[in-house]
PDB file of N, CA and C in Angstrom:
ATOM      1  N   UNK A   6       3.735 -21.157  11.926  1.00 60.00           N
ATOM      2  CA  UNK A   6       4.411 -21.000  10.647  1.00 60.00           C
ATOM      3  C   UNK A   6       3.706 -19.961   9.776  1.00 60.00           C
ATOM      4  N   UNK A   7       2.232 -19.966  10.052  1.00 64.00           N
ATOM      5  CA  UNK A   7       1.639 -18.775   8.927  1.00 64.00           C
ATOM      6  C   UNK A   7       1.444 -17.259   9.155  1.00 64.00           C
ATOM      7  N   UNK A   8       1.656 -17.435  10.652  1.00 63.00           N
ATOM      8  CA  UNK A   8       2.225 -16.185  11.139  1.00 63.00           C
ATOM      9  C   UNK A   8       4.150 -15.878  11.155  1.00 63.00           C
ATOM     10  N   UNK A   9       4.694 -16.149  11.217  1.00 61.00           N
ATOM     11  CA  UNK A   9       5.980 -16.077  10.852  1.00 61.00           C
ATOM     12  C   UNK A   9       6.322 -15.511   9.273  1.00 61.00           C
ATOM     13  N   UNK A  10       4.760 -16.538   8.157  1.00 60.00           N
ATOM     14  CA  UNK A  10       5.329 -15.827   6.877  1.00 60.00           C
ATOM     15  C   UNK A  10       4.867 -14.252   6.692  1.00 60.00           C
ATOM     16  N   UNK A  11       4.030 -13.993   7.608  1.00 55.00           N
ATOM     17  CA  UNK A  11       3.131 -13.093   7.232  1.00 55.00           C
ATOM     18  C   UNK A  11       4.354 -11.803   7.880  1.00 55.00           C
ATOM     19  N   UNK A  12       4.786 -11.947   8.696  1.00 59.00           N
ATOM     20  CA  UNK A  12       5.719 -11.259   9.422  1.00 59.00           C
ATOM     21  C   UNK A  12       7.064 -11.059   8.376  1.00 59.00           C
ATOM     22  N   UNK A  13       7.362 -12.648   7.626  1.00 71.00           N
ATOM     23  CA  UNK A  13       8.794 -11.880   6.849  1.00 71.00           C
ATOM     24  C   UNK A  13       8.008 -11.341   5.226  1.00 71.00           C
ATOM     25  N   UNK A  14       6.687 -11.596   5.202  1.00 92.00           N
ATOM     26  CA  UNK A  14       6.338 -10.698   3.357  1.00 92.00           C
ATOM     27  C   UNK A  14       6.432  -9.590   4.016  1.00 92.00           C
ATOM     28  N   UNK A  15       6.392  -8.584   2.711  1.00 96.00           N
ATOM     29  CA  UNK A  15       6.410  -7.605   2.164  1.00 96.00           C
ATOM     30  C   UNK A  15       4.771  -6.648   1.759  1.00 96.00           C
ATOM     31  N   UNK A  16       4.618  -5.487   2.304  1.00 97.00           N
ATOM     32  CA  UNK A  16       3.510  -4.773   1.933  1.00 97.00           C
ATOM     33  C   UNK A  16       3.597  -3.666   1.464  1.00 97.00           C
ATOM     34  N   UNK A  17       2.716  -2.859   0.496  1.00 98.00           N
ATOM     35  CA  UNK A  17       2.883  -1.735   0.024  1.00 98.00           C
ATOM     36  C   UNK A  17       2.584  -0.965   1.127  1.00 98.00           C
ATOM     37  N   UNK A  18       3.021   0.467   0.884  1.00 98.00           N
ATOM     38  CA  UNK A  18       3.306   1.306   2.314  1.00 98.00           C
ATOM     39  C   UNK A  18       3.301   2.168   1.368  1.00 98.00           C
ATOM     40  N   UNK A  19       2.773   3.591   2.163  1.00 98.00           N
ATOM     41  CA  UNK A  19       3.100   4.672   1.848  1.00 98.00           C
ATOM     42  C   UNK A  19       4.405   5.582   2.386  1.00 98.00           C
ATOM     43  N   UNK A  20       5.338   6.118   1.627  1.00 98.00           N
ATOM     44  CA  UNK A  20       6.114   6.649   1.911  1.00 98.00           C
ATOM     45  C   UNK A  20       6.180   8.179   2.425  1.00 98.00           C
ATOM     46  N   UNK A  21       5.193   9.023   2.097  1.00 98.00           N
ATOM     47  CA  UNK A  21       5.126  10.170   3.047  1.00 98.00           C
ATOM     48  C   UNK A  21       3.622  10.650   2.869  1.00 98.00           C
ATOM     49  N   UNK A  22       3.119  11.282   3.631  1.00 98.00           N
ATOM     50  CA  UNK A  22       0.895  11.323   3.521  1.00 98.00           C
ATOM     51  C   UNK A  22       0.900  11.925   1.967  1.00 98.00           C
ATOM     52  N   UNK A  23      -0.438  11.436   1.766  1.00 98.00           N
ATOM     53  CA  UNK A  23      -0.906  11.377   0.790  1.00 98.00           C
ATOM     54  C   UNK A  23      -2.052  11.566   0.730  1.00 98.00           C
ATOM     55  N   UNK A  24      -2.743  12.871  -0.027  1.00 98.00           N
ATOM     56  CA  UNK A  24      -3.982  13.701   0.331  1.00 98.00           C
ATOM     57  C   UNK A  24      -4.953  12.710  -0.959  1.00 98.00           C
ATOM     58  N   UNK A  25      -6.178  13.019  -0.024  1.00 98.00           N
ATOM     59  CA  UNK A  25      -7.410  12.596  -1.056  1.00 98.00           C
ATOM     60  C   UNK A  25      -6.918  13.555  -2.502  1.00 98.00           C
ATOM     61  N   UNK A  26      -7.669  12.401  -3.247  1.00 98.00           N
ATOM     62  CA  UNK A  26      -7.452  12.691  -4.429  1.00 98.00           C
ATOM     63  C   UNK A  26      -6.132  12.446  -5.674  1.00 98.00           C
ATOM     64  N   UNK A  27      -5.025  12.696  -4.909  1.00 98.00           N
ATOM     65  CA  UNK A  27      -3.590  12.107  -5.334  1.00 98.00           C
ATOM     66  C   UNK A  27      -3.725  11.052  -5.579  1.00 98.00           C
ATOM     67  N   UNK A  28      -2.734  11.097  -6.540  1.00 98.00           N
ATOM     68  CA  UNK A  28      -2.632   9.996  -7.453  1.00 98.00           C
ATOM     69  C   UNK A  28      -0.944   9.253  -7.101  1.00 98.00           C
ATOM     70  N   UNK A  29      -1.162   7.876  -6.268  1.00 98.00           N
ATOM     71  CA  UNK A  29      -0.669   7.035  -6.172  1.00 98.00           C
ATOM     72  C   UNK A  29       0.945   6.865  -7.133  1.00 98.00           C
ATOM     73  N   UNK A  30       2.096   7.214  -6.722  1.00 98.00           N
ATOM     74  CA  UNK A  30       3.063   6.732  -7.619  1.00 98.00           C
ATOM     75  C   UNK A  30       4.706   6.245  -6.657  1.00 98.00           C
ATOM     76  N   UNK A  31       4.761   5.510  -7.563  1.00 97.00           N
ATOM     77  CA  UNK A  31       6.551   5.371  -7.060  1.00 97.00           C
ATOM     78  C   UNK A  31       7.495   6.393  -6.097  1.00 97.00           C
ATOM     79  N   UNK A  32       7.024   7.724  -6.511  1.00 98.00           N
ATOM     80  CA  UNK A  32       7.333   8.842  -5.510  1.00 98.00           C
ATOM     81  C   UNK A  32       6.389   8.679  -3.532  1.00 98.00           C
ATOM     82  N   UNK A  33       5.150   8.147  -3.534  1.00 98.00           N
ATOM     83  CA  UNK A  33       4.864   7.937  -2.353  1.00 98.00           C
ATOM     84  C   UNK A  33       4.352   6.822  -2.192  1.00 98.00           C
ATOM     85  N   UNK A  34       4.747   5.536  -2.803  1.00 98.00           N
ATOM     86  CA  UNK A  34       4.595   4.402  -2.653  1.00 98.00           C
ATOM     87  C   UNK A  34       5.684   3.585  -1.817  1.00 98.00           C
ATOM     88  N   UNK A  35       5.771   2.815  -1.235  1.00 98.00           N
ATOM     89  CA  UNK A  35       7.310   1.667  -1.128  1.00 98.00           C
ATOM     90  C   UNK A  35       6.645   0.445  -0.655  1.00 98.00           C
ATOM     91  N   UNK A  36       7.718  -0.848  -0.132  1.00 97.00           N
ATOM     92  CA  UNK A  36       7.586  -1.891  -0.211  1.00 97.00           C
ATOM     93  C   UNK A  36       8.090  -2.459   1.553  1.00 97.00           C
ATOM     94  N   UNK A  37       7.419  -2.394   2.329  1.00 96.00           N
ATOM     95  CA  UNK A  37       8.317  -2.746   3.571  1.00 96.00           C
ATOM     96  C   UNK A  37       7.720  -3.524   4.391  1.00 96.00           C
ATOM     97  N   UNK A  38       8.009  -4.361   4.989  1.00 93.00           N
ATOM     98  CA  UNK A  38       7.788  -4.905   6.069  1.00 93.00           C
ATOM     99  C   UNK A  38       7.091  -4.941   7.352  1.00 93.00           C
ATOM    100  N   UNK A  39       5.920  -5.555   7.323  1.00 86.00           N
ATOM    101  CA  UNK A  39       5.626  -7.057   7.292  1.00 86.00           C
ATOM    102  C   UNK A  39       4.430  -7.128   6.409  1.00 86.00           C
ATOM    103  N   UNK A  40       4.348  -8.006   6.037  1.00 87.00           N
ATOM    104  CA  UNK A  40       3.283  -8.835   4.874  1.00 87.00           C
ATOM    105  C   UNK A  40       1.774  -8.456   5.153  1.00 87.00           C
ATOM    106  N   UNK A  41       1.246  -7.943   6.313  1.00 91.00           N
ATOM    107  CA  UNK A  41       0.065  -8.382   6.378  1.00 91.00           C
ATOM    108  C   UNK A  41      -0.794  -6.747   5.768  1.00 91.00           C
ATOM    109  N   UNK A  42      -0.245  -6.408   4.980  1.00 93.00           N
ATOM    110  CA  UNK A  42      -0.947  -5.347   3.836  1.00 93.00           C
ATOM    111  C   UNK A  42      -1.279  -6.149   2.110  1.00 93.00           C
ATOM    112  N   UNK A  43      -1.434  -4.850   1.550  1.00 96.00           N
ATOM    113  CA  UNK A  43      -1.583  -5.366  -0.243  1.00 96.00           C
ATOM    114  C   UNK A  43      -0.155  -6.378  -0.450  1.00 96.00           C
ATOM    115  N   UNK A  44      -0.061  -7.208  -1.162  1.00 96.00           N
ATOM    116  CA  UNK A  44       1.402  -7.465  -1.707  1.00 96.00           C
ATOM    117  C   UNK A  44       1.341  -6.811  -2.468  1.00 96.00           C
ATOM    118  N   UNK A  45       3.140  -6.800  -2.892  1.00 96.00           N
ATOM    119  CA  UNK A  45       4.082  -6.115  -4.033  1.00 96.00           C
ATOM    120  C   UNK A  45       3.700  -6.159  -5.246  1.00 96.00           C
ATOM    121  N   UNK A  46       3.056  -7.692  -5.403  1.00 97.00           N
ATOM    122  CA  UNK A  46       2.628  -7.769  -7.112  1.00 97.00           C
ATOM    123  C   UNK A  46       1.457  -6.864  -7.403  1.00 97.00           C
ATOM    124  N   UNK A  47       0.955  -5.969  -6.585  1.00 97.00           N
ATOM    125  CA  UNK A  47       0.168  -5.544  -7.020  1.00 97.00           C
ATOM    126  C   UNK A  47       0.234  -3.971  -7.017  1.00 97.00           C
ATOM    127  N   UNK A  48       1.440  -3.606  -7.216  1.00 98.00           N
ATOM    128  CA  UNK A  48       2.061  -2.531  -6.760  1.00 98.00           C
ATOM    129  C   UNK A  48       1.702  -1.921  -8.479  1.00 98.00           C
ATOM    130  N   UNK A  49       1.720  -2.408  -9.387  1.00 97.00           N
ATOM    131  CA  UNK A  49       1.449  -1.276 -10.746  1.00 97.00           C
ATOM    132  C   UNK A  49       0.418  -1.469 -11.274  1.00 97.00           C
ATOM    133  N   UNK A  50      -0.258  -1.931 -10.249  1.00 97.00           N
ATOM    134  CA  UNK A  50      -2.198  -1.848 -10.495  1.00 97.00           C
ATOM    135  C   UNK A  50      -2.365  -0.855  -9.865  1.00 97.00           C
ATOM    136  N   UNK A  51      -1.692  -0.292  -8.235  1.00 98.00           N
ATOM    137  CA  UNK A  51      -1.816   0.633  -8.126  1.00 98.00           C
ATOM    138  C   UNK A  51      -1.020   1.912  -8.381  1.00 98.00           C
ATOM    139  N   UNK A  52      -0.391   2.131  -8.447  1.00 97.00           N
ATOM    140  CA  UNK A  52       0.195   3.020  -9.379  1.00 97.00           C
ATOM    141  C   UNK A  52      -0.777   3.747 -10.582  1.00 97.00           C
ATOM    142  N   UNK A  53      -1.157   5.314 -10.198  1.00 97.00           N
ATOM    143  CA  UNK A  53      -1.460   5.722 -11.164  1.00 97.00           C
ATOM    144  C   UNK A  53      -3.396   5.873 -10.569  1.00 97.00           C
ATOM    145  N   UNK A  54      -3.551   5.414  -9.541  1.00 98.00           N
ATOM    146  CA  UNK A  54      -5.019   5.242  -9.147  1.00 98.00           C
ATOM    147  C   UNK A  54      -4.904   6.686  -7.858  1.00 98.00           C
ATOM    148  N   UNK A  55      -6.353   6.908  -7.760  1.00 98.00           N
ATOM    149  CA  UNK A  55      -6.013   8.313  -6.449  1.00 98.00           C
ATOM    150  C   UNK A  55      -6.470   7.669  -5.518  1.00 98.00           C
ATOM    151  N   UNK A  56      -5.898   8.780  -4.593  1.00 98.00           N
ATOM    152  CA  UNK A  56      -6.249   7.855  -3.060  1.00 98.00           C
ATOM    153  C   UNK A  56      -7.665   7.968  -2.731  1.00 98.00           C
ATOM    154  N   UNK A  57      -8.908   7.298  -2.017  1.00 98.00           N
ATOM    155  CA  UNK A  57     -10.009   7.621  -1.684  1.00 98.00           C
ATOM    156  C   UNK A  57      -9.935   8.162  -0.283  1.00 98.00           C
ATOM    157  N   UNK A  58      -8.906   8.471   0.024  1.00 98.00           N
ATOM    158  CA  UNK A  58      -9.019   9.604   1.687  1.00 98.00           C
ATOM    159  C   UNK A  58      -7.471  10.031   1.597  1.00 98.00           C
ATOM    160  N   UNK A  59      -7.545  10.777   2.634  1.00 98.00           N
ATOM    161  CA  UNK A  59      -6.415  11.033   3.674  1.00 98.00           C
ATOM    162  C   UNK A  59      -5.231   9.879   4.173  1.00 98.00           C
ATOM    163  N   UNK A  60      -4.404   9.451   3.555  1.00 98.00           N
ATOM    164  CA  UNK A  60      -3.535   8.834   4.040  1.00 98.00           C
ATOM    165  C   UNK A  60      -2.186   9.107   4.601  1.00 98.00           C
ATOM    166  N   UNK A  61      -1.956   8.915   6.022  1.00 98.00           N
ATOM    167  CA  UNK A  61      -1.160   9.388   6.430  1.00 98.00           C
ATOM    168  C   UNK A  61       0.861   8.252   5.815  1.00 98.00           C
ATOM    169  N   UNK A  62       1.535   9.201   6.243  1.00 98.00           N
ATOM    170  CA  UNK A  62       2.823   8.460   5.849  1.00 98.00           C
ATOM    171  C   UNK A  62       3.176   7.325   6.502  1.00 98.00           C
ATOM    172  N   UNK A  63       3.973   6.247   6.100  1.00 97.00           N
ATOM    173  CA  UNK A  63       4.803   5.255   6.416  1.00 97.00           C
ATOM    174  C   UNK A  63       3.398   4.519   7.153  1.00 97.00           C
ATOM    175  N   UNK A  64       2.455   3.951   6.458  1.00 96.00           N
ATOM    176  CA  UNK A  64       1.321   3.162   7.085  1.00 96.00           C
ATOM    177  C   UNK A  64       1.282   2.090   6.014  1.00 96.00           C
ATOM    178  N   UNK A  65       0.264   1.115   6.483  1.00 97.00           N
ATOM    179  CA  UNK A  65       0.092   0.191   5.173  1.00 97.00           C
ATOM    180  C   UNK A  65      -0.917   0.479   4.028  1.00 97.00           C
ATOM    181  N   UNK A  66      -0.678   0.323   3.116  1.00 97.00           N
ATOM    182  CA  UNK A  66      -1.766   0.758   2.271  1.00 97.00           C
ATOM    183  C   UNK A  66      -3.099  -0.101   1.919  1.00 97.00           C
ATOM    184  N   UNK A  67      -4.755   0.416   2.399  1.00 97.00           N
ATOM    185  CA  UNK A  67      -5.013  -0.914   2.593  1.00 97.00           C
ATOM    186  C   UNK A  67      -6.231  -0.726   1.165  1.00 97.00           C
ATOM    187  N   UNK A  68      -7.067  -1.540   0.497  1.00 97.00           N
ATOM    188  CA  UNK A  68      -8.007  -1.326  -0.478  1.00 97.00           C
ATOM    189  C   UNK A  68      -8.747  -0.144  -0.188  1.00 97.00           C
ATOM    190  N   UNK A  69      -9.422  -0.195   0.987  1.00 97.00           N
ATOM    191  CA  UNK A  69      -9.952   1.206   1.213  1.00 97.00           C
ATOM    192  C   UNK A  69      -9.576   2.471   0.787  1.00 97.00           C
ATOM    193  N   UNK A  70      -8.325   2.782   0.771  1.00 98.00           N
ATOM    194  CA  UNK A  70      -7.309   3.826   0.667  1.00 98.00           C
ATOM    195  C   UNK A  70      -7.437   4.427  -0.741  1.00 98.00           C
ATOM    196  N   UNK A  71      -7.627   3.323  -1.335  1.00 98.00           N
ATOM    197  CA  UNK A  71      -7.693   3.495  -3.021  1.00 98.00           C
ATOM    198  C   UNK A  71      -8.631   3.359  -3.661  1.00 98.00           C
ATOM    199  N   UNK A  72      -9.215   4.307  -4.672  1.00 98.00           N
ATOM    200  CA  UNK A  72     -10.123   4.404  -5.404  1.00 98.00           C
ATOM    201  C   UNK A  72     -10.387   3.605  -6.906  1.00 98.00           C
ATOM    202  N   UNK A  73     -10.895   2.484  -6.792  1.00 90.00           N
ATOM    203  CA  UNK A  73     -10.947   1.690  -8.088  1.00 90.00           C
ATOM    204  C   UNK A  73     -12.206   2.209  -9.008  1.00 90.00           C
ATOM    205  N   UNK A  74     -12.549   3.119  -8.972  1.00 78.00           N
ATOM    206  CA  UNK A  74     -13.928   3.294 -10.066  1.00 78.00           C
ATOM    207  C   UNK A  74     -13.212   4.179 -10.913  1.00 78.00           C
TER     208      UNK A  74
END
């Protein structure tokens, strides 16, 4: 069962690569399937933060990726 939920949530994803330094927005962000990335609610915390590497497109977006300092 806790694999099944993890399979129907939802994870933030990047929608096309996204170079160090860029800054994270609605334009290369999305929301897709399956769960086992960031959740959604935390989608306009990131928003607006740069990436800490090279992220390629349509992957999951994982803490690493993003630069919190």
């Amino acid at each position: 069962e806790r694999n099944q939920r993890r399979v129907h949530r939802r994870s933030i994803v990047t929608t096309r690569a996204v170079r160090k330094g860029e800054v994270f927005s609605s334009e290369n962000l999305g929301i897709k399937l399956p769960g086992t990335g960031i959740a959604p609610r935390e989608f306009d915390s990131i928003v607006h933060r740069r990436a800490a590497r090279d992220v390629p497109a349509e992957v999951l977006l994982r803490p690493e990726d993003i630069e919190f300092a």
